[in-house]
Each structure stands twice: as C-alpha cells, then as structure tokens.
Coordinates of C-alpha atoms in Angstrom, one line a residue:
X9 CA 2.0 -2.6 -16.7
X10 CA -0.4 -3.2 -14.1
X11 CA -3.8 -4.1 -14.7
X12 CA -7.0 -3.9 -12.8
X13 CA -8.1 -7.4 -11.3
X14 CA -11.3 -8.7 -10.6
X15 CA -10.2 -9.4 -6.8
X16 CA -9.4 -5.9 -6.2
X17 CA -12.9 -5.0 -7.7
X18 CA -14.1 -6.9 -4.8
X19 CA -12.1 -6.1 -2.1
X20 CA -13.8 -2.1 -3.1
X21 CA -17.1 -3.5 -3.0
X22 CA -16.2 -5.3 0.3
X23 CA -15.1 -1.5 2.2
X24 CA -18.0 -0.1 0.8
X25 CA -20.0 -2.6 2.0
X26 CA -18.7 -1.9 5.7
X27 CA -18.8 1.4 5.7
X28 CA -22.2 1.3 5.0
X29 CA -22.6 -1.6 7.6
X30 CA -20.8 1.1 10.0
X31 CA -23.1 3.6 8.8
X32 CA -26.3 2.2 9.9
X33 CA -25.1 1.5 13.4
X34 CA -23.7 5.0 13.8
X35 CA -27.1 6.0 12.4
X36 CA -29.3 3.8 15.1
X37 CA -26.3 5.0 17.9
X38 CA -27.0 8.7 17.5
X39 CA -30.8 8.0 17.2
X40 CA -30.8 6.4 20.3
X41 CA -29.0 8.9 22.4
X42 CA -25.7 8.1 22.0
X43 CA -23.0 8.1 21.5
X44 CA -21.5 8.3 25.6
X45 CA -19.1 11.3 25.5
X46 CA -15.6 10.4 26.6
X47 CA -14.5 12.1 30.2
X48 CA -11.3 13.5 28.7
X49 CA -10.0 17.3 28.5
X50 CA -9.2 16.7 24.7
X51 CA -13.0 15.7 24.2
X52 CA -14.0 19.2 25.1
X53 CA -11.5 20.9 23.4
X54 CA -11.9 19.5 20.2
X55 CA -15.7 18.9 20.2
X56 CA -16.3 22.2 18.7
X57 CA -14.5 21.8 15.7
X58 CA -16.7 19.0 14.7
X59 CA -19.0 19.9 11.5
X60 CA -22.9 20.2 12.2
X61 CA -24.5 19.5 9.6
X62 CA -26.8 16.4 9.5
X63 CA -24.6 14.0 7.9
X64 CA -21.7 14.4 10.3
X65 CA -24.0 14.2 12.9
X66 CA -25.1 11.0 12.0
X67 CA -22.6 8.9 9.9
X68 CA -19.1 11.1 11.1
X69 CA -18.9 12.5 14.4
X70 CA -20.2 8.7 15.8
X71 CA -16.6 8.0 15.0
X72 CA -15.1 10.7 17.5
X73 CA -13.6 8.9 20.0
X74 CA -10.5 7.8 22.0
X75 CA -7.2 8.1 19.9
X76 CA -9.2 9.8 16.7
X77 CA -9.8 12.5 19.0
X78 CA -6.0 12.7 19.4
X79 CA -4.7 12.8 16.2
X80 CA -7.9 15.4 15.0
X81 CA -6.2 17.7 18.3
X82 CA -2.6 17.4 16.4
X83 CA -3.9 18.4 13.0
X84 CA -6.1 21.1 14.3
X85 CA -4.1 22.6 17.1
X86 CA -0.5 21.3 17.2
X87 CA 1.7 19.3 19.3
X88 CA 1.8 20.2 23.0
X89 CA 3.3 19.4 25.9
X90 CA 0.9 17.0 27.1
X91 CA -0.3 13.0 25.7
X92 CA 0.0 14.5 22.1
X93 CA 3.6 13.9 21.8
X94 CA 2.9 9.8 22.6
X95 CA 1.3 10.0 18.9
X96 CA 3.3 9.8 15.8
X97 CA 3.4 12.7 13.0
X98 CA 2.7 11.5 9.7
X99 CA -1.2 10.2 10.5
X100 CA -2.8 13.4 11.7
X101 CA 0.0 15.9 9.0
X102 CA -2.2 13.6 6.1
X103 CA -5.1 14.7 7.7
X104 CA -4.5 18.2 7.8
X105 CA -3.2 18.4 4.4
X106 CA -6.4 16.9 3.3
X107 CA -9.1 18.5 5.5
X108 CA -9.6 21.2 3.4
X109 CA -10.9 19.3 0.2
X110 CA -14.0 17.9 2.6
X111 CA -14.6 21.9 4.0
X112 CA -12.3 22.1 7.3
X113 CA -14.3 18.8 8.5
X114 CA -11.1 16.9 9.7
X115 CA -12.8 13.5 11.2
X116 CA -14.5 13.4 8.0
X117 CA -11.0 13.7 6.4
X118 CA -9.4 11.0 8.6
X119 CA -11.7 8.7 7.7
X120 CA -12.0 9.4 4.3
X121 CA -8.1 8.7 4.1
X122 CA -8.8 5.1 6.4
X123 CA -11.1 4.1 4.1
X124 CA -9.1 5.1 1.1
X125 CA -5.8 3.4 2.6
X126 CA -7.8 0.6 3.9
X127 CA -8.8 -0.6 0.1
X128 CA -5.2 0.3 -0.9
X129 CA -3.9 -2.2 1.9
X130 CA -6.3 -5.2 0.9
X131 CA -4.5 -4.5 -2.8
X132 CA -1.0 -4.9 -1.4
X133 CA -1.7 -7.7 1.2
X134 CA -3.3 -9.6 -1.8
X135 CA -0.6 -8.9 -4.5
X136 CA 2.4 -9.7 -1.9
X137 CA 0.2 -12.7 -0.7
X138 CA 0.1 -14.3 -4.3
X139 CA 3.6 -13.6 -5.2
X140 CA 4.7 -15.7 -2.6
X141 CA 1.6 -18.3 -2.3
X142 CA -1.6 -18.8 -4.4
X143 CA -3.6 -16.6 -5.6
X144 CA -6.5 -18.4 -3.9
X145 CA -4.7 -18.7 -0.7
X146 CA -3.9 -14.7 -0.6
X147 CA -7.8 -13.9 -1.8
X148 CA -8.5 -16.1 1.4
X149 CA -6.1 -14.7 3.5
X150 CA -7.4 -10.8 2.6
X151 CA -10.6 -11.5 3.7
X152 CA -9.4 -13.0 6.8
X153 CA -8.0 -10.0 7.8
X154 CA -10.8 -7.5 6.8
X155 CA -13.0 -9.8 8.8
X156 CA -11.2 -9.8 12.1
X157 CA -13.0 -9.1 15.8
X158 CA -11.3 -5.5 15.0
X159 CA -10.6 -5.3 11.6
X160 CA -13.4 -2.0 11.9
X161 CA -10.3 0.2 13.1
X162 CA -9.1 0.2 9.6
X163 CA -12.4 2.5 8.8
X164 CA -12.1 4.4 11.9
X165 CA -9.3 7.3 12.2
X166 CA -6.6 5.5 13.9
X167 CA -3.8 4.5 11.8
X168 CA -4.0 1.1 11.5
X169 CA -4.7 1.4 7.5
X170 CA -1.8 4.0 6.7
X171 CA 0.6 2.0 8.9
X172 CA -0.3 -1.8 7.1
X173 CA 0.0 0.2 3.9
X174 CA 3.6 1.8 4.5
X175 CA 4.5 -2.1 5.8
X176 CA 3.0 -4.1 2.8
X177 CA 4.8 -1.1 0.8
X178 CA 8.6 -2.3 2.6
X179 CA 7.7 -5.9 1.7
X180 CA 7.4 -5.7 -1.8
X181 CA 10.0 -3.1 -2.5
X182 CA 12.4 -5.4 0.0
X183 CA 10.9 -8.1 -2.0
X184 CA 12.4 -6.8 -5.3
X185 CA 15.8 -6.3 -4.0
X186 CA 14.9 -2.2 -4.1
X187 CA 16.3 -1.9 -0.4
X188 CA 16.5 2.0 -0.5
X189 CA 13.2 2.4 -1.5
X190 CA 12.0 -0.2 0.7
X191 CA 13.7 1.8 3.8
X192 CA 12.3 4.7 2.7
X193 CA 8.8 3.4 3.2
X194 CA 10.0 1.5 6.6
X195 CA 11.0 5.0 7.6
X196 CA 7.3 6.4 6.7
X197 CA 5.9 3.7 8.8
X198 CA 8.1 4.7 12.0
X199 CA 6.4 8.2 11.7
X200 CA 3.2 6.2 11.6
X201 CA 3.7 4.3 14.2
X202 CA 7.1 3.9 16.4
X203 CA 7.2 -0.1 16.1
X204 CA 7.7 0.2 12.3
X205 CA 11.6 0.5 13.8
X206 CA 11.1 -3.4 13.9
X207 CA 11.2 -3.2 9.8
X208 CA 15.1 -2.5 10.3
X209 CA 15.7 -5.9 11.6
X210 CA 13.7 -7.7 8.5
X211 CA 15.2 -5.2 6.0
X212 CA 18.4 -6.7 7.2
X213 CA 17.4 -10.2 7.2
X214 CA 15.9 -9.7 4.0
X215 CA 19.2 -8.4 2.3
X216 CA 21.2 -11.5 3.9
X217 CA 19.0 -14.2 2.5
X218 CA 18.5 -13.1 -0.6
X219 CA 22.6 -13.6 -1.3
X220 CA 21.4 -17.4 -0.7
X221 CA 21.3 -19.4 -3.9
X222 CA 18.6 -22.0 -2.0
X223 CA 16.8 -20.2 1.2
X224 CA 15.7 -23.2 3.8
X225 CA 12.2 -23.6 4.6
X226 CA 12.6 -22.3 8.1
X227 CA 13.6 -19.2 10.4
X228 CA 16.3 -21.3 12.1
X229 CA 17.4 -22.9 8.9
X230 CA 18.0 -19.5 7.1
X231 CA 19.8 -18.2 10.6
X232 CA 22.2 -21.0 10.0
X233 CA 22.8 -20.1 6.1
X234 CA 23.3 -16.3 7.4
X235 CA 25.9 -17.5 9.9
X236 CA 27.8 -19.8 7.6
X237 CA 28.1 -16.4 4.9
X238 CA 29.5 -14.5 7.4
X239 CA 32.1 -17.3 8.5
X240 CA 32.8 -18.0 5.2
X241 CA 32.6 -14.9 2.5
X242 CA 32.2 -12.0 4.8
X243 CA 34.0 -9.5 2.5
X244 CA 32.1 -11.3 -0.7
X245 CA 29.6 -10.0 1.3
X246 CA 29.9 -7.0 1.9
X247 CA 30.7 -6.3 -2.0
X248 CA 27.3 -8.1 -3.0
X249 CA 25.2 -5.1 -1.9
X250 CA 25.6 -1.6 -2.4
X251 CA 27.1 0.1 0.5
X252 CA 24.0 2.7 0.7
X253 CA 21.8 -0.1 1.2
X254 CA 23.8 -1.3 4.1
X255 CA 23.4 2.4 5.3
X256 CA 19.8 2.2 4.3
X257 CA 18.5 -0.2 7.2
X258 CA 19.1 2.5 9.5
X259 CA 16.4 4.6 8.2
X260 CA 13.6 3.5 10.4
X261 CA 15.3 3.8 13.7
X262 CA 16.9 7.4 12.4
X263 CA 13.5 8.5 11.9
X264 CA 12.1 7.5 15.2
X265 CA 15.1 9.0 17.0
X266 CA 14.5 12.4 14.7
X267 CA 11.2 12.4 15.8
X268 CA 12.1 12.2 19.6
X269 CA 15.0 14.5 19.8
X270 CA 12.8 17.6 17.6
X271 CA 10.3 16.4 21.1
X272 CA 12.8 17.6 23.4
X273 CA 14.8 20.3 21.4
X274 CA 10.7 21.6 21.5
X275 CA 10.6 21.4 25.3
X276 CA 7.3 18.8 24.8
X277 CA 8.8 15.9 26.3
X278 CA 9.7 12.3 25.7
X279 CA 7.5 9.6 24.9
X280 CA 8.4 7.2 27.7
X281 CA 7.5 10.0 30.2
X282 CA 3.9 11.0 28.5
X283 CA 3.3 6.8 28.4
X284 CA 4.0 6.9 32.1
X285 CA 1.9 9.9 33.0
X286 CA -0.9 9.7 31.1
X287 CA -1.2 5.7 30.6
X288 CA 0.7 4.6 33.5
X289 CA 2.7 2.4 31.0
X290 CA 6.4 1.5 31.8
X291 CA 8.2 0.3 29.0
X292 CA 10.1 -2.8 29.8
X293 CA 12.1 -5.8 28.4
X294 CA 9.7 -8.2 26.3
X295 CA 10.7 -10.6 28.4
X296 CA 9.9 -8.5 31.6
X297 CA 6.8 -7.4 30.2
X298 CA 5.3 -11.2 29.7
X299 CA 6.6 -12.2 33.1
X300 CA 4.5 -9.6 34.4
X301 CA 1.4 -10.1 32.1
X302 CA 1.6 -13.8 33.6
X303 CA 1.3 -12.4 36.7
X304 CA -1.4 -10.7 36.5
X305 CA -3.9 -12.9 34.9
X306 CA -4.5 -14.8 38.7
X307 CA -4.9 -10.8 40.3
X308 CA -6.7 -9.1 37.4
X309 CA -10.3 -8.2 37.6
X310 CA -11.4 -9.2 34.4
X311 CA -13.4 -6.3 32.1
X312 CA -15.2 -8.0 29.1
X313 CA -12.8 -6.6 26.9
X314 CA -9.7 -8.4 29.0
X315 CA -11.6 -11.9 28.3
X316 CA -11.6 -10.9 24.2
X317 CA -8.0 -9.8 24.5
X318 CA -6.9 -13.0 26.6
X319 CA -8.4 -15.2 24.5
X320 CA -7.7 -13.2 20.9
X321 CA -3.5 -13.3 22.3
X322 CA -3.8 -16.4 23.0
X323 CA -4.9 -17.5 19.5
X324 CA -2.1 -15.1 18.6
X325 CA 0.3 -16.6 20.0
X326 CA -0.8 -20.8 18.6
X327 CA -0.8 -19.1 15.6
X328 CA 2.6 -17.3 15.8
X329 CA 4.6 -20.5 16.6
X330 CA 2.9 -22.1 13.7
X331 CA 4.3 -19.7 11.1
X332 CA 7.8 -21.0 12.3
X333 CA 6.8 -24.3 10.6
X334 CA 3.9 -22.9 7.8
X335 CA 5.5 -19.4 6.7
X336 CA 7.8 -17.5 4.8
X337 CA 10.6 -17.1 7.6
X338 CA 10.8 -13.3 7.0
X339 CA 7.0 -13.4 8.3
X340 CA 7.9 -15.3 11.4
X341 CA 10.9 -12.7 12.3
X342 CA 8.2 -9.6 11.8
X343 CA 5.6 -11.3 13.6
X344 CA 7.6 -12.0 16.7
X345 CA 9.6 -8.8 17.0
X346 CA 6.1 -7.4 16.3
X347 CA 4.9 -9.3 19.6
X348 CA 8.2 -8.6 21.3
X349 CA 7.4 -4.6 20.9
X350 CA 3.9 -5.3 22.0
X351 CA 5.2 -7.0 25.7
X352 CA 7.2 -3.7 26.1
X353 CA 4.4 -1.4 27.5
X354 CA 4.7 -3.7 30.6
X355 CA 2.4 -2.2 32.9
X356 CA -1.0 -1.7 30.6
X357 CA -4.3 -0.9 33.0
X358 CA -5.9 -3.3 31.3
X359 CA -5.2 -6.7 31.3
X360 CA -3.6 -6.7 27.4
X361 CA -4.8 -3.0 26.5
X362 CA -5.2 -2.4 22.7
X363 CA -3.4 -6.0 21.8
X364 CA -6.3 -6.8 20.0
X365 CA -6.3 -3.9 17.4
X366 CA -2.3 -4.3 17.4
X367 CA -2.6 -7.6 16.1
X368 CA -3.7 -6.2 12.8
X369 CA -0.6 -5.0 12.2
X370 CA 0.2 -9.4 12.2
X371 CA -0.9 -9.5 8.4
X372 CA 1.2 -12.7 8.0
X373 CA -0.8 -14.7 10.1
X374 CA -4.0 -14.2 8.5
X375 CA -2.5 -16.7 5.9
X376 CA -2.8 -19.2 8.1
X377 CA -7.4 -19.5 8.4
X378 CA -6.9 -19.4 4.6
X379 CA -5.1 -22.5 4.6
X380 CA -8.0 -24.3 6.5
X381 CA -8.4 -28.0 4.1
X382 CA -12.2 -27.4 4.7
X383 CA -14.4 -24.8 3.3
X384 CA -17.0 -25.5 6.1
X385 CA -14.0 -24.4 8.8
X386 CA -12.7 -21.7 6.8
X387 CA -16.6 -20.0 7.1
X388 CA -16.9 -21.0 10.8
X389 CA -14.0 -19.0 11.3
X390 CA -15.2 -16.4 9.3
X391 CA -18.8 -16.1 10.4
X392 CA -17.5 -16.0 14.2
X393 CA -14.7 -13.3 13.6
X394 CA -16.9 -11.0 11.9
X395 CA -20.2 -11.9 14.2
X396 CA -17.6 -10.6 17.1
X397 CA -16.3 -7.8 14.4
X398 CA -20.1 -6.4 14.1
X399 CA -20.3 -6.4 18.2
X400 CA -17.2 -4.6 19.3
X401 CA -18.1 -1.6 16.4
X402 CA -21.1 -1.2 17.9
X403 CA -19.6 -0.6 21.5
X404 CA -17.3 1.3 20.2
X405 CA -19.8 3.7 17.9
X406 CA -21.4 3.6 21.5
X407 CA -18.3 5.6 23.1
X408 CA -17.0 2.7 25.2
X409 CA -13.8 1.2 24.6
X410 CA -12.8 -1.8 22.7
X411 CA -9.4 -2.8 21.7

C-alpha cells in the first residue's frame, strides 16, 4: 500500500509556490495594460467566452494565449475544418468534461487540470526516478525539471503536464512487465500528443530486454543481446510473452491513425495539410529536417527567442549523447526518437519553433544536473534555469511568444 512521502509533500508546496509566483506577474501584467492581444481569428472568437469577474481578469485570462486558446476553441465549439484538427483530442475533451465544476469558465478549467497533472507528474517522475537510481538523485532530478527555462508550460493550458503524466504512467506499468496496461496509457498519450507513437518503439524494446537474464550497461550493448535472442531462441521467444502483448505495442500508432482517419471520414482534413497551411511546416525525414535546420542557422535572422532555442538544443543535444554512456538505455532510445520526431517539422518559421517547450517531454535527461559531484554547480544550474524560467513567463503573460 502506498504511503504519502515527505518529498511529494514538497513537490505540492513547490506548484503552489509557482502558481502563486505566476500569479503576481499576471497580476502586475493586467495592471499594466497588458496583456498584447494575439492577431488571430480564434482570439476573437473565443474571447467572449472568457469569465469576467475579477479574479479571471487578473490571475486567469493572463493565461489566454497561443495554443490554450486552441484547445479552449475545441472544448467550447468543436473540431472544424480549419488549424483545430492539428491538435489532439484527449487535452481539450478533459477540459470540457471538467469546466462545469469551476461554472462554464474553461481556461480556468484547463489550468486547474495543468496544475493538478503537473503535481501528479513530479510524483511519477520521482517514484520512477528512485526505482531505478537514488532517491536523492531522482529528488534532484524532479526539481531539475520543474525548474527549466520553460518548465511554466506545465501550469499553463497546453498539454505538456497531461502528456508527461500519460508517459511516466507507460514507464512504470512497462516497468512492471504490465505491457497491456502500459499500452493502454502509451495509447492515451498519442491522443495527447501525436509523438507519444514513439512509446511503441520503447514498449517493444522494453519487452525484449527484459527476457535478458543480465541487461548491458549500454543502448548498443542491449541491441546486441536483442539480436543474439532473435538468432538464437526466436520461437522461445515468442512463447515468453503473451501474444496480446505482442499485439499490444500497436496501440499507440492505432490510435494516432484512428484519430486521423475519423479527420477525413469528417471531411476536416489531415494533419500534414493543416501543418502546412496554417504553420507552413513540411514534415520531413529527421535526417532531412537537421540538414535543413543546419542550413539555416548562417541565413536566419535571429529573434531572441531563436538564440534561447539554439542555445537550449544545443545543451540538448551534449546532454542526449551523454545518456548513451550515463542512462538507463531505454531512456536514451525515448530521448532520441523523441528528438528524431522533433527534426520532422522541417520547415519551422522560426529558427527551432517550440523546441524549447518540447524538450520537457525529455524527462530522462533531467537526471543528468542531478548528478552534478558539486552542490555549488548543481545551484548554479538551478539559479540560472529558473532566473531564465521567471523571464520567458513574464513575456509570455505579456502575450508574446516564447517557446
């Protein structure tokens, strides 16, 4: 039986703490004049619905922005044929199942539910954490993550919480060998978000290595284990795992395609055609899209926001290749198919646009700051992240966009 833990006690106090950080700059946004409303059709069409009253005004409606406006347009009106269809169900259905209890005042749902899935995340991420490292390390390794340059979204109402949550859910159900279960929540993360597909791959990966008595250290080392069980017991197996689970790793992708064909049997659309019309966004090869994001760096004309997303991807990237050596290798496959999804929207109009929010969904790596030797580098780090953290809310309660 589970029982409450002092860690979790303060990783509570830590989201109340924010959201009351977040609070006081929406409050000293709206008493300056802001926030800058957003040149959109949506904006106008789903301003009214926002609630009046005084406390919206100041600590809810700062938050009405960018994709939140999005997903409050699906809850409140529907899919249409138009950039709706590019965002996945399950987010905004949660928040119009639940915007009644707070008096028809969805944004104040969808972040209620944020903050709510955001504490439940920090639980997971710390409980999956120490089952595989220390307790310390994975306390470390929490905060890390609620302390990143744009670790805010979490709070706001994109889906960033619901969709680490569904993940961290996978993990330890895929952890325990319960591999239906486990696809079941890889499936809810697809509706979430359409990269959770990805969670197919490492369901599979997961179920391979676990029939190996002694795992190696390392990604390449377990690929070689895999590839000497098929050569050598490939019908032992086969027997070693029930066929549904087998079936089971298809879940995720099934779902996404689900998703897409009730798109066109609707007449809405697809989604590579509303990413190309109304964010100019090809999707591409990995490989094609980092060529091309190489070769734009030298043409580019830089917005402040493409310096913190250059410079954030790179860190990334360090970090990424040093989970190969430092990490569980089922870590190292999410990550990288994680960054491989990312390079697919090859033509962003920003240099790496919303790459810096994505990377939350990178929870691995966040281990890796926690495993600083010194004390003194592990605040640095911290101090910095969250100074930058504290800055890029503000813009953003500001109406401008960050990440």
């Amino acid at each position: 039986m589970l029982h409450w833990k002092k860690e979790w006690t303060g990783f509570v106090i830590a989201v109340i703490v924010l959201r009351l950080i977040y609070a006081a700059i929406g409050w000293w946004v709206v008493s300056s004049g802001g926030p800058i409303p957003l040149n959109e059709t949506i904006y106008g069409e789903i301003k009214p619905y926002l609630s009046t009253d005084w406390f919206s005004q100041y600590f809810v409606n700062p938050w009405f922005g960018w994709d939140t406006i999005s997903y409050l347009g699906i809850a409140i009106l529907g899919y249409r044929p138009d950039a709706s269809i590019a965002f996945m169900p399950l987010y905004p259905l949660l928040i119009k199942i639940t915007a009644p209890v707070f008096g028809g005042n969805y944004l104040l749902a969808a972040l209620v539910l944020s903050t709510l899935l955001c504490i439940f995340a920090l639980i997971l991420m710390y409980e999956l954490f120490a089952a595989i490292y220390s307790p310390t390390f994975a306390r470390d390794a929490v905060v890390m993550f609620l302390t990143f340059p744009t670790a805010f979204f979490l709070l706001a109402g994109f889906t960033e919480s619901l969709f680490i949550v569904l993940v961290l859910a996978f993990w330890i159900l895929a952890r325990k060998k319960q591999w239906i279960w486990a696809a079941l929540f890889a499936g809810l993360a697809t509706l979430t978000r359409l990269q959770g597909v990805i969670l197919s791959a490492v369901l599979l990966w997961m179920i391979l290595t676990s029939l190996i008595e002694q795992p190696a250290a390392t990604l390449t080392g377990q690929l070689r284990q895999v590839v000497e069980i098929f050569r050598s017991s490939r019908e032992k197996l086969l027997r070693s795992v029930h066929p549904v689970a087998w079936l089971a790793i298809f879940i995720p992708p099934l779902a996404a395609a689900g998703y897409q064909l009730w798109l066109k049997l609707a007449g809405l659309g697809t989604i590579p055609d509303a990413l190309r019309t109304y964010w100019r966004l090809e999707t591409v090869p990995p490989w094609t899209g980092f060529i091309l994001f190489l070769q734009r760096i030298p043409t580019a004309r830089f917005h402040y926001m493409d310096w913190i997303d250059l410079i954030l991807f790179m860190v990334i990237l360090i970090a990424s290749l040093l989970a190969l050596r430092l990490l569980d290798p089922a870590f190292s496959l999410y990550t990288w198919l994680t960054i491989a999804v990312l390079l697919t929207r090859g033509t962003p109009p920003h240099l790496l646009a919303s790459y810096s929010r994505y990377f939350l969904a990178l929870f691995p790596l966040f281990l890796l700051p926690a495993q600083l030797p010194r004390q003194s580098q592990r605040l640095t780090v911290l101090v910095l992240s969250f100074s930058l953290q504290i800055l890029l809310v503000s813009i953003f309660l500001w109406g401008s966009w960050v990440a």
